[in-house]
Coordinates of C-alpha atoms (C1' of nucleotides) in Angstrom, one line a residue:
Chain N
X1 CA -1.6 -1.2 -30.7
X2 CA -1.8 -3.4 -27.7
X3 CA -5.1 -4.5 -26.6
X4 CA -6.0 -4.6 -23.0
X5 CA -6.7 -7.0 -20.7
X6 CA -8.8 -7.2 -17.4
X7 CA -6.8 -9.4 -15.4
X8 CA -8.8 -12.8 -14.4
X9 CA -9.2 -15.7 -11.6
X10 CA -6.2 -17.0 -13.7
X11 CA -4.2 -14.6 -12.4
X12 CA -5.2 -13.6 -9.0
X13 CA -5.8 -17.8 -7.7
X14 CA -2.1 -18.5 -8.2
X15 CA -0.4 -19.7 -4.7
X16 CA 2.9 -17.7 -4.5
X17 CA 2.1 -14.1 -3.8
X18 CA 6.0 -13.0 -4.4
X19 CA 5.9 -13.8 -8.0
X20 CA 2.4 -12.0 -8.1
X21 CA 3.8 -8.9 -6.2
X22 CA 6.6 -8.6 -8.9
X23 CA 4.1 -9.3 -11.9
X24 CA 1.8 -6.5 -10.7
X25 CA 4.9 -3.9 -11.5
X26 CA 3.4 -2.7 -14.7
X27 CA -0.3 -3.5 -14.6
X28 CA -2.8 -1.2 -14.6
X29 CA -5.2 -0.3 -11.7
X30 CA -8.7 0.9 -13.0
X31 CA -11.8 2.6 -10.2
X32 CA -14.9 3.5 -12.1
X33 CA -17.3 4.9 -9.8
X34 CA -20.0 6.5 -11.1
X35 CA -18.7 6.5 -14.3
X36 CA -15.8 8.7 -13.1
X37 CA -12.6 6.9 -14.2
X38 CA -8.9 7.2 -12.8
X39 CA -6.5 4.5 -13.7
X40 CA -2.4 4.0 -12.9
X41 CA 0.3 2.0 -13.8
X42 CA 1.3 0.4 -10.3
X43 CA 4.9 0.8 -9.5
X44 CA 5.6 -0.8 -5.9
X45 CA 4.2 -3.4 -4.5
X46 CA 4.9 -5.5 -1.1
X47 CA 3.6 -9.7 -0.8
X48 CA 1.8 -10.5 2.5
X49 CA 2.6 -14.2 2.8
X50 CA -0.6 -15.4 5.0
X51 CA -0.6 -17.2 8.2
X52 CA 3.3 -18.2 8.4
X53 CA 4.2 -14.0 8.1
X54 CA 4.6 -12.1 11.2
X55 CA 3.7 -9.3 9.5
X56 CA 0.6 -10.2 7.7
X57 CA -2.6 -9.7 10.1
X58 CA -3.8 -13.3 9.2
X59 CA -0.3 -14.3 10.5
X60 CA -1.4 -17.6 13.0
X61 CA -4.7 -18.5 11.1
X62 CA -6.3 -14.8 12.9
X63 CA -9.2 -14.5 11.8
X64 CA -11.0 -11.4 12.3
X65 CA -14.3 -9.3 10.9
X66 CA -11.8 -7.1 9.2
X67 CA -9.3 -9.7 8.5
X68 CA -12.0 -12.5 7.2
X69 CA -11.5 -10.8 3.8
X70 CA -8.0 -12.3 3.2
X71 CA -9.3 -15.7 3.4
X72 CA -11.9 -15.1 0.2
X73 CA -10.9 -16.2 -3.0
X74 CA -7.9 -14.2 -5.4
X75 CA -9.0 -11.6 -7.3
X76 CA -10.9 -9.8 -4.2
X77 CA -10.3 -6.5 -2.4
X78 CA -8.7 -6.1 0.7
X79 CA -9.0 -2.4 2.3
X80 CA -8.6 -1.6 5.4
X81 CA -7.9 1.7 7.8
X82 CA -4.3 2.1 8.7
X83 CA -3.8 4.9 11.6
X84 CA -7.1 5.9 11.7
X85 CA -7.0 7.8 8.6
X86 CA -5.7 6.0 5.2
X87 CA -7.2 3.5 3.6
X88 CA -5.0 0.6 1.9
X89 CA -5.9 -1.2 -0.6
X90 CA -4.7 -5.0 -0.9
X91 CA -5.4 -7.9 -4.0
X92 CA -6.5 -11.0 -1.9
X93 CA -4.3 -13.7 -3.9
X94 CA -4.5 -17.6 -4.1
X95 CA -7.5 -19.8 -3.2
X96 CA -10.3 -19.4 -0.3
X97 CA -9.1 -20.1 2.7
X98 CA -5.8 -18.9 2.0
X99 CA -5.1 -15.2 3.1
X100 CA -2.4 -14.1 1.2
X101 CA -2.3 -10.5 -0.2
X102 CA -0.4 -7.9 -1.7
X103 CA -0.4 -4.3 -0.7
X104 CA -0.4 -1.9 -3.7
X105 CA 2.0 0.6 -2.5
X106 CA 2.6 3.5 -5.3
X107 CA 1.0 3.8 -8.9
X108 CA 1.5 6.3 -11.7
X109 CA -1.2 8.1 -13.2
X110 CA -2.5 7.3 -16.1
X111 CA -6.3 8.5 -16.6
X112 CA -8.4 10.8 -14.4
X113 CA -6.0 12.9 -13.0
X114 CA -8.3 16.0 -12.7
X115 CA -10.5 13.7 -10.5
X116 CA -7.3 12.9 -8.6
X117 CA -6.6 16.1 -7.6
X118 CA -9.9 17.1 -6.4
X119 CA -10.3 14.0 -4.8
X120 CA -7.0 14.6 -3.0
X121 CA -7.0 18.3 -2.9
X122 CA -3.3 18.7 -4.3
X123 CA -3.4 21.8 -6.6
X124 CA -1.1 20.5 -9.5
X125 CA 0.2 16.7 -10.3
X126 CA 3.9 15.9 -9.0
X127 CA 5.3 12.9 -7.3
X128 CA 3.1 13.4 -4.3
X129 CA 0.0 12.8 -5.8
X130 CA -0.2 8.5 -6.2
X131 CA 3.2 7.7 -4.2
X132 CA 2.5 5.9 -1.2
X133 CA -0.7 3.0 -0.3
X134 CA -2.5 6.2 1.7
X135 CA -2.3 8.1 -1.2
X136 CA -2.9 5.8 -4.0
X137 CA -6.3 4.4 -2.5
X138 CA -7.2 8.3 -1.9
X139 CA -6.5 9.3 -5.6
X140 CA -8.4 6.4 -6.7
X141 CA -11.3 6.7 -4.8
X142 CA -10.8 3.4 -2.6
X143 CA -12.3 3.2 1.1
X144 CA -12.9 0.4 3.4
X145 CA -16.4 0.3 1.8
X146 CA -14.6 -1.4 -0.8
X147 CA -13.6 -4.2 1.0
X148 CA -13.9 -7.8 0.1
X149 CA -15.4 -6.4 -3.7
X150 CA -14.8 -8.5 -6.8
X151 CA -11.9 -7.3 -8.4
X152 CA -13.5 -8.6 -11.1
X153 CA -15.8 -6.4 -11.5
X154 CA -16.0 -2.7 -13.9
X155 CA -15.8 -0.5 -10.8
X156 CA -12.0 -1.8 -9.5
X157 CA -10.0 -4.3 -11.7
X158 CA -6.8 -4.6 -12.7
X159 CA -5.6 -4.9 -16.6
X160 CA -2.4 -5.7 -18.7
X161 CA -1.8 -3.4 -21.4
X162 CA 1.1 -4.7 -22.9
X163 CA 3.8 -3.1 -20.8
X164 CA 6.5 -5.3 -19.4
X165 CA 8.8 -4.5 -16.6
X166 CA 12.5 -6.4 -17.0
X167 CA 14.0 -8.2 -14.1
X168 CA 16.9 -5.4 -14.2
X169 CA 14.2 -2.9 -13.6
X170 CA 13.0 -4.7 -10.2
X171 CA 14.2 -3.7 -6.9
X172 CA 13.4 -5.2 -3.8
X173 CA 13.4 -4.1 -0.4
X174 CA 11.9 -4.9 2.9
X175 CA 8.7 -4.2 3.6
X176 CA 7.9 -0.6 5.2
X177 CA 6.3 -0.1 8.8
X178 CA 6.7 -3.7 9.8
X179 CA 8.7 -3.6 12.3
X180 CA 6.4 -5.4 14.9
X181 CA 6.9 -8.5 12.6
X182 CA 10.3 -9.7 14.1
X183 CA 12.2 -11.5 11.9
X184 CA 10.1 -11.1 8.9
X185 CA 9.8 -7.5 9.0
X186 CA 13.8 -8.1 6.9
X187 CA 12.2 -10.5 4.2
X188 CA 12.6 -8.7 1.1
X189 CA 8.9 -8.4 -0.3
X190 CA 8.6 -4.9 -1.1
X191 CA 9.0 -4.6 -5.6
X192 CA 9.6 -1.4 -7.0
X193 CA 10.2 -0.4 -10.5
X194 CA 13.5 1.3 -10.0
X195 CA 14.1 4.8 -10.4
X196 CA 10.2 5.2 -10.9
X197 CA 9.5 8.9 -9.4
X198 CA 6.3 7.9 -7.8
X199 CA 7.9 4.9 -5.3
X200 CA 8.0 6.1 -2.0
X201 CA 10.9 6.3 0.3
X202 CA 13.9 8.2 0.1
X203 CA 16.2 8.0 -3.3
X204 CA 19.3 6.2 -2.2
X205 CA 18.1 3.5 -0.5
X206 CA 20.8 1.6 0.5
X207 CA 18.5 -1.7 0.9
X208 CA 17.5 -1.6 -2.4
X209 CA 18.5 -4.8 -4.0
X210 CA 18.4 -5.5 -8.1
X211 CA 16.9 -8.9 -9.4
X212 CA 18.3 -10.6 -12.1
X213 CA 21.2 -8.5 -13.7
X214 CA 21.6 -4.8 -13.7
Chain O
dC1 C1' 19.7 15.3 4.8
dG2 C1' 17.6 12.7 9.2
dA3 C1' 14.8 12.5 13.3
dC4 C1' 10.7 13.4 15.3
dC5 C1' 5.9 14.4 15.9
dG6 C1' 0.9 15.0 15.6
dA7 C1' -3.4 13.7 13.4
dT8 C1' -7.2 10.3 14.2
dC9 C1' -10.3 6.1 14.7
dG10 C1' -11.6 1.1 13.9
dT11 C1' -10.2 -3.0 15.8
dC12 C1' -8.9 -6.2 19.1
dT13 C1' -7.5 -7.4 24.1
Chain R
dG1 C1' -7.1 1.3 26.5
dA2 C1' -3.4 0.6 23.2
dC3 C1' -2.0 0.4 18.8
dG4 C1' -1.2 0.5 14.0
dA5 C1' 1.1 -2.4 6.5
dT6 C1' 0.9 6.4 6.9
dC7 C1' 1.8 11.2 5.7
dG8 C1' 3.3 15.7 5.7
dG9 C1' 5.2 19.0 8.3
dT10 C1' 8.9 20.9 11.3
dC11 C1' 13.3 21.3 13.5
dG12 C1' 18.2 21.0 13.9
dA13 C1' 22.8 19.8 12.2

DNA sequence: CGACCGATCGTCT
DNA sequence: GACGATCGGTCGA
């Protein structure tokens, strides 16, 4: 039935990372490493607006070994080490030289999910398994050694299988754990496919805003 | 439920 | 030397 498709420059190089944090609800993320395979249908997102957003690390132009990865061109992979112990994985979006990104925040699990388990040592599949950005880049194999790779490539990409997510099936929120960022830490650009079991946070959340009509 | 806490280490000042 | 774009557990109401 529907075909897949590995998601291109065409998609990645476009300049406003809001609409590309919302188009990402239903895509599929893909790691084949050593021809092990785990895939899952992302579910939450959050944009990372570059150098204008207090709460992106290139906020102010910084520019950084570990941050010099945002400025490469859409359609790379952004990982880096949060609290000393989770890796999160990030799409670099828009052109060189402009670090914008978008934190993949919670998938559902699609293929591979023996090799998700072992790889996260959970004993049976629940909601635990892919919900959060520590968690997803554990299940799915990513590490800070993946860093600035082509997401291009057939060992991380992204791909469309047909599945499309409604606007009354997007909720928004601000972003989680950026509360250093001031006044941006209340713009709403955290996405979530609404009443998706595998977004993080509490159920209830009163922030939780609907786009278009319910 | 909500609040709090410890784990753990690369990065930047 | 301080601090995270987190997580899972515990404790108390």
């Amino acid at each position: 039935m529907s075909e897949i498709k590995k998601l291109d420059y065409s998609f990645y190089t476009r300049t406003d990372p809001i609409q590309i944090a919302k188009e990402l609800l239903g895509k599929i993320l893909i790691t084949r490493f050593n021809n092990v395979l785990t895939s899952g249908r992302i579910v939450e997102t959050e944009a990372y607006a570059g150098v204008t957003d207090r709460a992106s690390h290139a906020f102010g132009g910084r520019r950084t070994k570990r941050t010099e990865t945002m400025y490469h061109k859409g359609g790379t992979a952004y990982v880096f080490l949060c609290y000393g112990m989770h890796h999160l994985f990030n799409i670099v979006t828009n052109e060189r030289e402009i670090p914008h990104a978008i934190l993949i925040r919670s998938v559902e699990p699609l293929q591979g999910i023996e090799t998700m388990l072992k790889r996260t040592g959970k004993k049976k599949l629940d909601y635990t398994l892919t919900r959060g950005p520590g968690n997803v880049s554990k299940a799915m194999g990513l590490s800070t050694q993946h860093s600035a790779k082509s997401l291009l490539s057939n060992q991380i990409f992204l791909a469309d299988d047909g599945y499309r997510v409604a606007n009354s099936q997007i909720g928004s929120t601000p972003r989680i754990g950026v509360d250093y960022a001031g006044e941006d830490a209340m713009l709403p650009y955290r996405f979530m496919i609404k009443e998706n079991k595998y977004v993080s946070g509490k159920r209830g959340d009163r922030r939780l805003k609907t786009l278009g009509k319910g």
